[in-house]
CSV table of C-alpha atoms and ligand atoms in Angstrom, one decimal:
chain,number,residue,atom,x,y,z
A,295,UNK,CA,-43.8,42.7,-4.3
A,296,UNK,CA,-40.5,42.1,-6.6
A,297,UNK,CA,-38.7,40.3,-3.3
A,298,UNK,CA,-35.0,40.6,-3.3
A,299,UNK,CA,-33.1,37.7,-4.5
A,300,UNK,CA,-30.7,35.9,-1.9
A,301,UNK,CA,-27.1,34.0,-3.7
A,302,UNK,CA,-25.8,31.3,-1.3
A,303,UNK,CA,-23.9,28.2,-2.8
A,304,UNK,CA,-25.0,27.3,-6.4
A,305,UNK,CA,-28.5,28.5,-5.9
A,306,UNK,CA,-30.0,32.0,-6.5
A,307,UNK,CA,-32.9,32.1,-4.3
A,308,UNK,CA,-36.0,34.2,-4.8
A,309,UNK,CA,-37.5,34.4,-1.6
A,310,UNK,CA,-40.5,32.6,-1.6
A,311,UNK,CA,-40.1,30.9,-4.9
A,312,UNK,CA,-37.6,28.1,-5.2
A,313,UNK,CA,-36.8,28.3,-1.3
A,314,UNK,CA,-39.0,25.8,0.7
A,315,UNK,CA,-40.9,28.9,1.8
A,316,UNK,CA,-44.5,28.8,0.4
A,317,UNK,CA,-48.1,30.1,1.4
A,318,UNK,CA,-48.7,27.6,4.6
A,319,UNK,CA,-45.2,28.7,5.7
A,320,UNK,CA,-45.9,30.0,9.0
A,321,UNK,CA,-43.2,33.2,9.6
A,322,UNK,CA,-44.1,33.9,13.4
A,323,UNK,CA,-43.9,30.7,14.2
A,324,UNK,CA,-40.9,29.7,12.4
A,325,UNK,CA,-39.1,33.1,14.1
A,326,UNK,CA,-40.4,31.5,17.6
A,327,UNK,CA,-38.9,28.0,16.9
A,328,UNK,CA,-35.5,29.9,15.8
A,329,UNK,CA,-35.2,31.3,19.2
A,330,UNK,CA,-35.5,27.9,21.0
A,331,UNK,CA,-32.2,26.9,19.3
A,332,UNK,CA,-28.7,27.7,20.1
A,333,UNK,CA,-28.0,29.4,16.9
A,334,UNK,CA,-29.9,32.8,17.6
A,335,UNK,CA,-30.1,35.1,20.4
A,336,UNK,CA,-32.0,38.5,20.3
A,337,UNK,CA,-30.8,38.8,23.7
A,338,UNK,CA,-29.6,42.3,24.7
A,339,UNK,CA,-27.0,41.8,27.2
A,340,UNK,CA,-26.8,45.7,28.3
A,341,UNK,CA,-23.4,45.3,29.1
A,342,UNK,CA,-21.6,48.6,30.4
A,343,UNK,CA,-18.3,47.9,28.9
A,344,UNK,CA,-19.8,47.9,25.5
A,345,UNK,CA,-21.8,50.8,26.1
A,346,UNK,CA,-18.6,52.7,27.4
A,347,UNK,CA,-16.7,52.1,24.4
A,348,UNK,CA,-19.4,53.6,22.1
A,349,UNK,CA,-19.4,56.5,24.0
A,350,UNK,CA,-15.4,56.7,23.9
A,351,UNK,CA,-15.5,56.1,20.1
A,352,UNK,CA,-18.5,58.8,19.4
A,353,UNK,CA,-21.0,55.9,18.7
A,354,UNK,CA,-24.4,56.8,20.3
A,355,UNK,CA,-25.1,59.3,23.4
A,356,UNK,CA,-22.8,61.9,24.6
A,357,UNK,CA,-22.9,62.0,28.3
A,358,UNK,CA,-20.0,65.3,28.4
A,359,UNK,CA,-19.7,66.9,24.7
A,360,UNK,CA,-21.4,70.0,23.2
A,361,UNK,CA,-24.6,68.0,22.7
A,362,UNK,CA,-25.5,67.3,26.1
A,363,UNK,CA,-24.3,70.5,27.6
A,364,UNK,CA,-26.6,72.3,25.1
A,365,UNK,CA,-29.4,69.8,26.5
A,366,UNK,CA,-28.2,70.7,30.0
A,367,UNK,CA,-28.4,74.5,29.4
A,368,UNK,CA,-32.3,74.2,28.3
A,369,UNK,CA,-32.0,72.9,24.9
A,370,UNK,CA,-30.1,76.2,24.3
A,371,UNK,CA,-26.5,77.6,23.4
A,372,UNK,CA,-24.9,81.1,21.7
A,373,UNK,CA,-21.7,81.1,19.9
A,374,UNK,CA,-20.4,83.1,17.4
A,375,UNK,CA,-23.7,85.2,16.9
A,376,UNK,CA,-25.4,81.9,16.2
A,377,UNK,CA,-28.2,80.9,18.9
A,378,UNK,CA,-28.4,76.8,18.4
A,379,UNK,CA,-31.7,75.3,19.7
A,380,UNK,CA,-31.8,71.9,19.7
A,381,UNK,CA,-34.9,69.8,19.5
A,382,UNK,CA,-36.4,68.3,22.8
A,383,UNK,CA,-36.4,65.0,21.6
A,384,UNK,CA,-33.6,63.7,18.9
A,385,UNK,CA,-31.1,61.5,17.9
A,386,UNK,CA,-30.6,58.1,18.5
A,387,UNK,CA,-33.5,56.2,19.7
A,388,UNK,CA,-33.5,53.2,22.3
A,389,UNK,CA,-34.3,50.7,19.5
A,390,UNK,CA,-31.1,51.8,17.7
A,391,UNK,CA,-28.8,52.1,20.4
A,392,UNK,CA,-29.9,48.8,21.4
A,393,UNK,CA,-28.7,47.6,18.2
A,394,UNK,CA,-25.7,49.1,18.2
A,395,UNK,CA,-24.5,48.2,21.5
A,396,UNK,CA,-25.7,44.3,20.8
A,397,UNK,CA,-23.0,45.1,17.6
A,398,UNK,CA,-20.7,45.7,20.2
A,399,UNK,CA,-21.5,42.7,22.6
A,400,UNK,CA,-21.3,40.1,19.5
A,401,UNK,CA,-17.7,41.6,18.8
A,402,UNK,CA,-17.0,41.0,22.6
A,403,UNK,CA,-18.0,37.6,22.6
A,404,UNK,CA,-17.1,36.6,19.8
A,405,UNK,CA,-13.8,37.5,19.5
A,406,UNK,CA,-12.3,35.0,16.9
A,407,UNK,CA,-15.3,34.4,14.8
A,408,UNK,CA,-16.2,36.4,11.4
A,409,UNK,CA,-19.2,38.4,11.8
A,410,UNK,CA,-21.2,39.6,8.8
A,411,UNK,CA,-24.4,41.9,9.2
A,412,UNK,CA,-27.2,41.2,6.4
A,413,UNK,CA,-27.6,45.1,6.0
A,414,UNK,CA,-26.5,48.0,7.3
A,415,UNK,CA,-27.2,48.1,10.9
A,416,UNK,CA,-28.6,51.2,11.1
A,417,UNK,CA,-28.7,53.9,8.4
A,418,UNK,CA,-25.8,56.2,9.6
A,419,UNK,CA,-22.6,56.0,7.6
A,420,UNK,CA,-20.2,57.1,10.7
A,421,UNK,CA,-21.9,54.1,12.7
A,422,UNK,CA,-21.2,51.5,9.6
A,423,UNK,CA,-18.1,52.7,8.8
A,424,UNK,CA,-17.2,52.3,12.8
A,425,UNK,CA,-18.3,48.5,12.3
A,426,UNK,CA,-16.3,48.0,9.6
A,427,UNK,CA,-12.9,49.1,11.4
A,428,UNK,CA,-14.2,46.4,13.9
A,429,UNK,CA,-13.8,43.8,11.7
A,430,UNK,CA,-17.8,43.4,11.1
A,431,UNK,CA,-18.2,42.7,7.4
A,432,UNK,CA,-21.5,43.6,5.6
A,433,UNK,CA,-23.4,41.4,3.1
A,434,UNK,CA,-23.2,42.8,-0.6
A,435,UNK,CA,-25.6,43.6,-2.9
A,436,UNK,CA,-25.8,43.5,-6.4
A,437,UNK,CA,-28.3,44.6,-8.7
A,438,UNK,CA,-30.8,44.0,-5.7
A,439,UNK,CA,-29.4,40.4,-5.2
A,440,UNK,CA,-27.8,39.9,-1.8
A,441,UNK,CA,-24.5,37.7,-2.1
A,442,UNK,CA,-24.4,35.2,1.0
A,443,UNK,CA,-21.9,33.2,-0.5
A,444,UNK,CA,-18.7,34.2,2.1
A,445,UNK,CA,-21.1,33.5,4.9
A,446,UNK,CA,-19.7,30.2,6.4
A,447,UNK,CA,-21.6,28.0,8.9
A,448,UNK,CA,-19.0,28.5,12.0
A,449,UNK,CA,-19.5,32.9,11.3
A,450,UNK,CA,-21.9,34.9,13.3
A,451,UNK,CA,-24.8,37.4,11.0
A,452,UNK,CA,-26.1,40.1,12.8
A,453,UNK,CA,-29.5,41.2,11.6
A,454,UNK,CA,-30.2,45.1,11.8
A,455,UNK,CA,-32.5,47.2,14.1
A,456,UNK,CA,-34.9,47.4,11.2
A,457,UNK,CA,-34.8,43.4,10.6
A,458,UNK,CA,-34.3,41.2,7.8
A,459,UNK,CA,-37.1,39.2,5.9
A,460,UNK,CA,-38.1,35.6,7.0
A,461,UNK,CA,-36.5,34.4,3.8
A,462,UNK,CA,-32.8,36.1,5.1
A,463,UNK,CA,-33.3,34.1,8.7
A,464,UNK,CA,-34.2,30.9,6.9
A,465,UNK,CA,-31.3,31.0,4.4
A,466,UNK,CA,-28.9,31.5,7.4
A,467,UNK,CA,-30.3,29.2,9.6
A,468,UNK,CA,-30.0,26.4,6.4
A,469,UNK,CA,-26.4,27.7,6.7
A,470,UNK,CA,-25.9,26.9,10.3
A,471,UNK,CA,-24.9,30.2,11.2
A,472,UNK,CA,-25.2,31.9,14.8
A,473,UNK,CA,-28.1,34.5,14.5
A,474,UNK,CA,-27.5,37.8,16.3
A,475,UNK,CA,-31.1,39.2,15.9
A,476,UNK,CA,-30.8,43.0,17.1
A,477,UNK,CA,-34.4,43.8,15.4
A,478,UNK,CA,-36.1,46.5,17.4
A,479,UNK,CA,-38.9,45.2,19.4
A,480,UNK,CA,-41.0,47.9,17.9
A,481,UNK,CA,-40.2,46.8,14.5
A,482,UNK,CA,-41.3,43.1,15.8
A,483,UNK,CA,-44.5,44.2,16.7
A,484,UNK,CA,-45.4,45.5,13.5
A,485,UNK,CA,-44.6,41.9,12.4
A,486,UNK,CA,-46.9,40.5,14.9
A,487,UNK,CA,-49.6,42.5,13.5
A,488,UNK,CA,-49.2,41.6,10.2
A,489,UNK,CA,-49.4,38.1,11.1
A,490,UNK,CA,-52.6,39.0,13.1
A,491,UNK,CA,-54.1,40.2,9.8
A,492,UNK,CA,-53.2,37.0,8.2
A,493,UNK,CA,-54.5,34.7,10.9
A,494,UNK,CA,-57.9,36.8,10.5
A,495,UNK,CA,-57.5,36.3,6.6
A,496,UNK,CA,-57.3,40.1,6.1
A,497,UNK,CA,-55.4,42.1,3.7
A,498,UNK,CA,-52.0,44.1,5.3
A,499,UNK,CA,-52.4,47.3,4.1
A,500,UNK,CA,-48.5,48.6,5.0
A,501,UNK,CA,-47.8,52.4,5.0
A,502,UNK,CA,-44.3,52.3,3.8
A,503,UNK,CA,-42.1,52.4,1.3
A,504,UNK,CA,-42.0,49.0,-0.7
A,505,UNK,CA,-37.9,49.1,-1.3
A,506,UNK,CA,-37.2,50.1,2.2
A,507,UNK,CA,-35.3,47.1,4.1
A,508,UNK,CA,-37.8,47.2,7.1
A,509,UNK,CA,-40.7,47.0,4.8
A,510,UNK,CA,-39.6,44.1,3.0
A,511,UNK,CA,-39.2,42.3,6.4
A,512,UNK,CA,-42.7,43.0,7.1
A,513,UNK,CA,-44.3,42.4,4.3
A,514,UNK,CA,-42.4,38.3,4.4
A,515,UNK,CA,-44.3,38.5,8.0
A,516,UNK,CA,-47.4,39.0,6.0
A,517,UNK,CA,-49.6,36.9,3.7
A,518,UNK,CA,-51.2,39.1,1.3
A,519,UNK,CA,-50.2,42.8,1.2
A,520,UNK,CA,-50.3,46.0,-0.6
A,521,UNK,CA,-47.7,48.8,0.4
A,522,UNK,CA,-49.2,52.5,-0.1
A,523,UNK,CA,-46.6,55.2,0.4
A,524,UNK,CA,-48.5,57.9,1.7
A,525,UNK,CA,-52.3,59.1,1.7
A,526,UNK,CA,-52.5,59.8,-2.0
A,527,UNK,CA,-51.7,56.6,-2.7
A,528,UNK,CA,-54.2,55.3,0.0
A,529,UNK,CA,-56.8,57.8,-1.3
A,530,UNK,CA,-56.2,56.0,-4.8
A,531,UNK,CA,-56.9,52.4,-3.2
A,532,UNK,CA,-60.0,53.5,-1.2
A,533,UNK,CA,-61.6,55.1,-4.7
A,534,UNK,CA,-61.1,51.7,-6.3
A,535,UNK,CA,-62.6,50.0,-3.2
A,536,UNK,CA,-65.7,51.9,-3.7
A,537,UNK,CA,-65.4,51.5,-7.3
A,538,UNK,CA,-65.0,55.1,-8.0
A,539,UNK,CA,-62.3,54.7,-10.4
A,540,UNK,CA,-59.2,52.7,-11.9
A,541,UNK,CA,-59.6,49.4,-13.7
A,542,UNK,CA,-58.4,46.3,-12.3
A,543,UNK,CA,-55.7,46.5,-15.2
A,544,UNK,CA,-54.8,50.2,-14.2
A,545,UNK,CA,-54.4,49.1,-10.0
A,546,UNK,CA,-52.1,46.7,-11.0
A,547,UNK,CA,-50.0,48.9,-13.0
A,548,UNK,CA,-49.9,51.5,-10.6
A,549,UNK,CA,-48.8,49.0,-7.8
A,550,UNK,CA,-46.8,46.7,-10.0
A,551,UNK,CA,-44.0,46.3,-7.3
A,552,UNK,CA,-45.9,46.6,-3.8
A,553,UNK,CA,-48.2,43.7,-3.5
A,554,UNK,CA,-47.9,40.0,-2.7
A,555,UNK,CA,-47.3,37.3,-5.5
A,556,UNK,CA,-51.0,36.8,-6.7
A,557,UNK,CA,-52.6,39.9,-5.2
A,558,UNK,CA,-56.0,40.1,-6.5
A,559,UNK,CA,-57.5,44.1,-5.8
A,560,UNK,CA,-61.2,42.8,-6.4
A,561,UNK,CA,-61.1,40.2,-3.8
A,562,UNK,CA,-58.3,40.8,-1.4
A,563,UNK,CA,-59.4,44.5,-0.6
A,564,UNK,CA,-62.6,42.8,0.9
A,565,UNK,CA,-60.9,43.1,4.7
A,566,UNK,CA,-57.8,45.0,5.6
A,567,UNK,CA,-55.8,45.8,8.5
A,568,UNK,CA,-53.3,48.9,8.6
A,569,UNK,CA,-49.6,48.5,9.6
A,570,UNK,CA,-46.8,50.8,8.7
A,571,UNK,CA,-43.0,51.2,8.6
A,572,UNK,CA,-42.0,52.5,12.0
A,573,UNK,CA,-40.1,55.6,10.5
A,574,UNK,CA,-43.3,57.0,8.4
A,575,UNK,CA,-45.1,60.3,9.3
A,576,UNK,CA,-47.1,59.6,12.3
A,577,UNK,CA,-50.2,61.6,11.3
A,578,UNK,CA,-50.3,60.3,7.9
A,579,UNK,CA,-50.3,56.4,9.3
A,580,UNK,CA,-53.0,57.4,11.6
A,581,UNK,CA,-54.8,59.1,8.5
A,582,UNK,CA,-54.6,56.1,6.4
A,583,UNK,CA,-55.9,54.0,9.2
A,584,UNK,CA,-59.1,56.4,9.5
A,585,UNK,CA,-59.5,56.3,5.9
A,586,UNK,CA,-59.7,53.0,5.3
A,587,UNK,CA,-62.0,52.6,8.3
A,588,UNK,CA,-64.4,55.2,6.4
A,589,UNK,CA,-64.2,53.5,3.6
A,590,UNK,CA,-65.1,50.1,5.0
A,591,UNK,CA,-68.2,51.7,6.8
A,592,UNK,CA,-69.5,53.1,3.6
A,593,UNK,CA,-68.9,50.1,1.5
A,594,UNK,CA,-70.3,47.6,4.3
A,595,UNK,CA,-71.9,49.6,7.2
A,596,UNK,CA,-70.9,50.6,10.3
A,597,UNK,CA,-72.5,47.3,11.9
A,598,UNK,CA,-70.4,45.2,9.6
A,599,UNK,CA,-67.0,47.1,10.4
A,600,UNK,CA,-65.5,44.6,12.2
A,601,UNK,CA,-65.5,42.2,10.0
A,602,UNK,CA,-63.6,44.3,7.2
A,603,UNK,CA,-61.5,46.1,8.7
A,604,UNK,CA,-58.8,45.7,12.1
A,605,UNK,CA,-56.6,48.2,13.4
A,606,UNK,CA,-53.6,47.8,15.9
A,607,UNK,CA,-51.5,50.8,16.8
A,608,UNK,CA,-47.9,50.1,15.9
A,609,UNK,CA,-46.6,53.3,15.3
A,610,UNK,CA,-42.9,53.9,17.2
A,611,UNK,CA,-42.9,56.1,20.1
A,612,UNK,CA,-39.5,57.2,19.4
A,613,UNK,CA,-40.5,58.4,16.0
A,614,UNK,CA,-43.6,60.4,17.2
A,615,UNK,CA,-41.4,62.0,19.8
A,616,UNK,CA,-38.9,63.4,17.4
A,617,UNK,CA,-41.9,64.4,15.2
A,618,UNK,CA,-43.4,66.3,17.7
A,619,UNK,CA,-40.4,68.1,19.0
A,620,UNK,CA,-39.3,69.5,15.4
A,621,UNK,CA,-43.0,70.9,15.5
A,622,UNK,CA,-42.2,72.5,18.7
A,623,UNK,CA,-38.8,73.7,17.5
A,624,UNK,CA,-40.8,74.9,14.4
A,625,UNK,CA,-43.0,77.3,16.1
A,626,UNK,CA,-40.5,79.1,18.1
A,627,UNK,CA,-39.7,80.2,14.5
A,628,UNK,CA,-35.9,79.7,14.1
A,629,UNK,CA,-34.0,81.3,10.7
A,630,UNK,CA,-32.9,78.2,9.7
A,631,UNK,CA,-33.3,74.5,10.2
A,632,UNK,CA,-30.6,71.8,10.1
A,633,UNK,CA,-31.4,68.2,10.0
A,634,UNK,CA,-28.8,66.2,10.9
A,635,UNK,CA,-28.5,61.8,9.9
A,636,UNK,CA,-28.0,59.6,7.2
A,637,UNK,CA,-29.2,60.4,3.3
A,638,UNK,CA,-30.8,56.8,3.3
A,639,UNK,CA,-32.4,57.2,6.9
A,640,UNK,CA,-36.5,57.4,6.1
A,641,UNK,CA,-37.3,58.9,9.8
A,642,UNK,CA,-34.5,62.1,9.2
A,643,UNK,CA,-36.0,62.4,5.5
A,644,UNK,CA,-39.3,62.8,7.6
A,645,UNK,CA,-37.8,65.4,9.7
A,646,UNK,CA,-36.6,67.4,6.6
A,647,UNK,CA,-40.1,67.2,5.0
A,648,UNK,CA,-41.8,68.2,8.5
A,649,UNK,CA,-39.5,71.6,8.3
A,650,UNK,CA,-39.6,72.0,4.6
A,651,UNK,CA,-43.1,72.2,4.8
A,652,UNK,CA,-43.5,74.6,7.4
A,653,UNK,CA,-41.0,76.9,5.1
A,654,UNK,CA,-38.1,77.0,7.0
A,655,UNK,CA,-34.7,77.3,4.7
A,656,UNK,CA,-33.7,73.4,5.9
A,657,UNK,CA,-30.5,71.8,5.4
A,658,UNK,CA,-30.4,68.0,5.6
A,659,UNK,CA,-26.8,67.0,5.9
A,660,UNK,CA,-25.6,63.6,7.3
A,661,UNK,CA,-22.0,64.7,8.1
A,662,UNK,CA,-20.4,67.6,8.8
A,663,UNK,CA,-18.3,67.5,5.9
A,664,UNK,CA,-21.2,68.9,3.7
A,665,UNK,CA,-20.2,72.3,5.0
A,666,UNK,CA,-17.3,73.7,3.3
A,667,UNK,CA,-16.1,76.3,6.3
A,668,UNK,CA,-13.8,78.1,3.8
A,669,UNK,CA,-16.4,79.1,1.4
A,670,UNK,CA,-19.6,79.3,3.4
A,671,UNK,CA,-21.2,76.5,1.2
A,672,UNK,CA,-23.5,73.8,1.8
A,673,UNK,CA,-24.4,70.6,0.2
A,674,UNK,CA,-27.6,69.2,1.2
A,675,UNK,CA,-30.4,66.9,0.6
A,676,UNK,CA,-34.0,67.5,0.1
A,677,UNK,CA,-36.8,65.2,1.5
A,678,UNK,CA,-37.4,64.7,-2.0
A,679,UNK,CA,-33.9,62.9,-2.3
A,680,UNK,CA,-32.7,65.7,-4.4
A,681,UNK,CA,-29.0,66.8,-3.8
A,682,UNK,CA,-28.4,70.6,-3.9
A,683,UNK,CA,-25.7,72.7,-3.3
A,684,UNK,CA,-26.2,76.6,-1.4
A,685,UNK,CA,-23.5,79.2,-1.7
A,686,UNK,CA,-23.5,81.9,1.6
A,687,UNK,CA,-26.2,79.8,3.6
A,688,UNK,CA,-25.0,81.4,6.7
A,689,UNK,CA,-26.0,85.0,7.2
A,690,UNK,CA,-23.3,87.8,8.6
A,691,UNK,CA,-26.2,88.8,11.2
A,692,UNK,CA,-26.9,87.4,14.3
A,693,UNK,CA,-29.6,84.2,13.7
A,694,UNK,CA,-31.1,81.2,15.4
A,695,UNK,CA,-30.2,78.0,14.2
A,696,UNK,CA,-32.7,75.2,15.1
A,697,UNK,CA,-31.4,71.6,14.8
A,698,UNK,CA,-32.1,67.9,15.5
A,699,UNK,CA,-30.7,64.8,14.1
A,700,UNK,CA,-32.7,61.5,13.1
A,701,UNK,CA,-32.9,58.2,15.4
A,702,UNK,CA,-29.7,56.8,14.0
A,703,UNK,CA,-27.3,59.5,14.3
A,704,UNK,CA,-24.9,59.7,17.3
A,705,UNK,CA,-24.8,62.6,19.1
A,706,UNK,CA,-20.8,63.1,18.1
A,707,UNK,CA,-21.8,63.6,14.3
A,708,UNK,CA,-24.3,66.5,15.4
A,709,UNK,CA,-21.6,68.0,17.8
A,710,UNK,CA,-19.2,68.2,14.7
A,711,UNK,CA,-21.7,70.2,12.3
A,712,UNK,CA,-22.0,72.4,15.3
A,713,UNK,CA,-18.3,73.3,15.3
A,714,UNK,CA,-18.4,73.4,11.5
A,715,UNK,CA,-21.3,76.1,12.0
A,716,UNK,CA,-19.2,78.0,14.4
A,717,UNK,CA,-16.0,77.8,12.4
A,718,UNK,CA,-17.7,78.8,9.3
A,719,UNK,CA,-18.9,82.4,11.2
A,720,UNK,CA,-15.0,82.9,12.6
A,721,UNK,CA,-14.0,82.5,9.3
A,722,UNK,CA,-16.6,85.3,8.0
A,723,UNK,CA,-15.7,87.6,10.5
A,724,UNK,CA,-12.2,87.4,9.5
A,725,UNK,CA,-13.4,87.6,5.7
A,726,UNK,CA,-15.2,91.0,7.3
A,727,UNK,CA,-12.2,92.4,9.0
A,728,UNK,CA,-10.0,92.2,6.0
A,729,UNK,CA,-12.3,93.4,3.7
A,730,UNK,CA,-12.9,96.3,5.5
A,731,UNK,CA,-8.9,96.9,6.2
Q,1030,LIG,S1,-36.9,54.4,15.0
Q,1030,LIG,FE1,-38.3,53.3,16.6
Q,1030,LIG,S2,-38.8,51.2,15.3
Q,1030,LIG,FE2,-37.2,52.1,14.8
Q,1030,LIG,S3,-35.6,51.4,16.0
Q,1030,LIG,FE3,-36.0,53.4,16.9
Q,1030,LIG,S4,-37.3,52.6,19.0
Q,1030,LIG,FE4,-37.3,51.5,16.9
């Protein structure tokens, strides 16, 4: 896999090449070792003051706003002829809430220190903007190269909820910064899982997007790995294992950016374990696991399965709950669906995908600004990443709108979207009245 280069000082370090991290390096042991130093913490203080500030600033759960009220009223609310149905599991997951709160706590603990984050703390523009306002700096990236030059040994560096690669951790430890690691424990669990594959000398099949930060980090904890983005790619690999198709050259071309250095499909697909990017479709990860299990049974016989296939459950509960909740909402047949969440949020894209597959008109927006209340127009994103504009998206008749939000979306953003919907409807009514005069 093409690893992200990291720049610090005069060196431009392509991970695992010129850095001392080589094949014998033990990433999990290294991270554990960091934990024993006074330059690293992953302690969540659960400071009530930080929690209160987050809510006051509209970052996180809202206990009194419209979303909280809708939740109280059995997840439904009617206004301006629009019935809103809220998914019974939506918004901030505990891993994201914990990571953002740890940023607030770090700011309070180190009031005079320069603070950096290796990436967006979570994939939500509102939250990241708020952190910028608090004086938290983001490491800049140009053409896939992260620039750590401005980071000094006195700095505090936060690792985001979806983690950071072991190369970045080592680089930061070498600079001597204070590392605040907010990596979600569910993500760490996946890292432990690929570490177990490595110890058994199994190849990790990672269900994920090879360019996603979380998958880059997970891959750095694996030894030999292959990233497959969906069941279609997994089928392709399984056909290859069963000698039913492609040549090695075709294999290497197809997975050009999605494997470990020196990966050889002829020998490295002999024994595999499956892990996942925690935000992928749960059903798809399970199907990929089953597919590899069947393939290994077919190739090596049921009695030898244990020597060729290894399974651990690394599907995040929060992702699963949000995906189950949108399916439940779809069963109630809303007229349209609104999905709220950052445009680079993987878990939100999957919520949009589930709704699109159910053939419900679905609009994925990251902020309320995507809704033009004057002209009844909406800009939205498809699950394939295409931006679209729809005129007259809200009908004049009464309608039911299903709404949910991704795991990195503060309730306040959903409330702003709801306000924009009601405002659009109110303006529509005024326009109708004027036209009828
Ligand atoms: S979606 Fe799951 S893995 Fe990701 S931060 Fe939330 S709880 Fe953690």
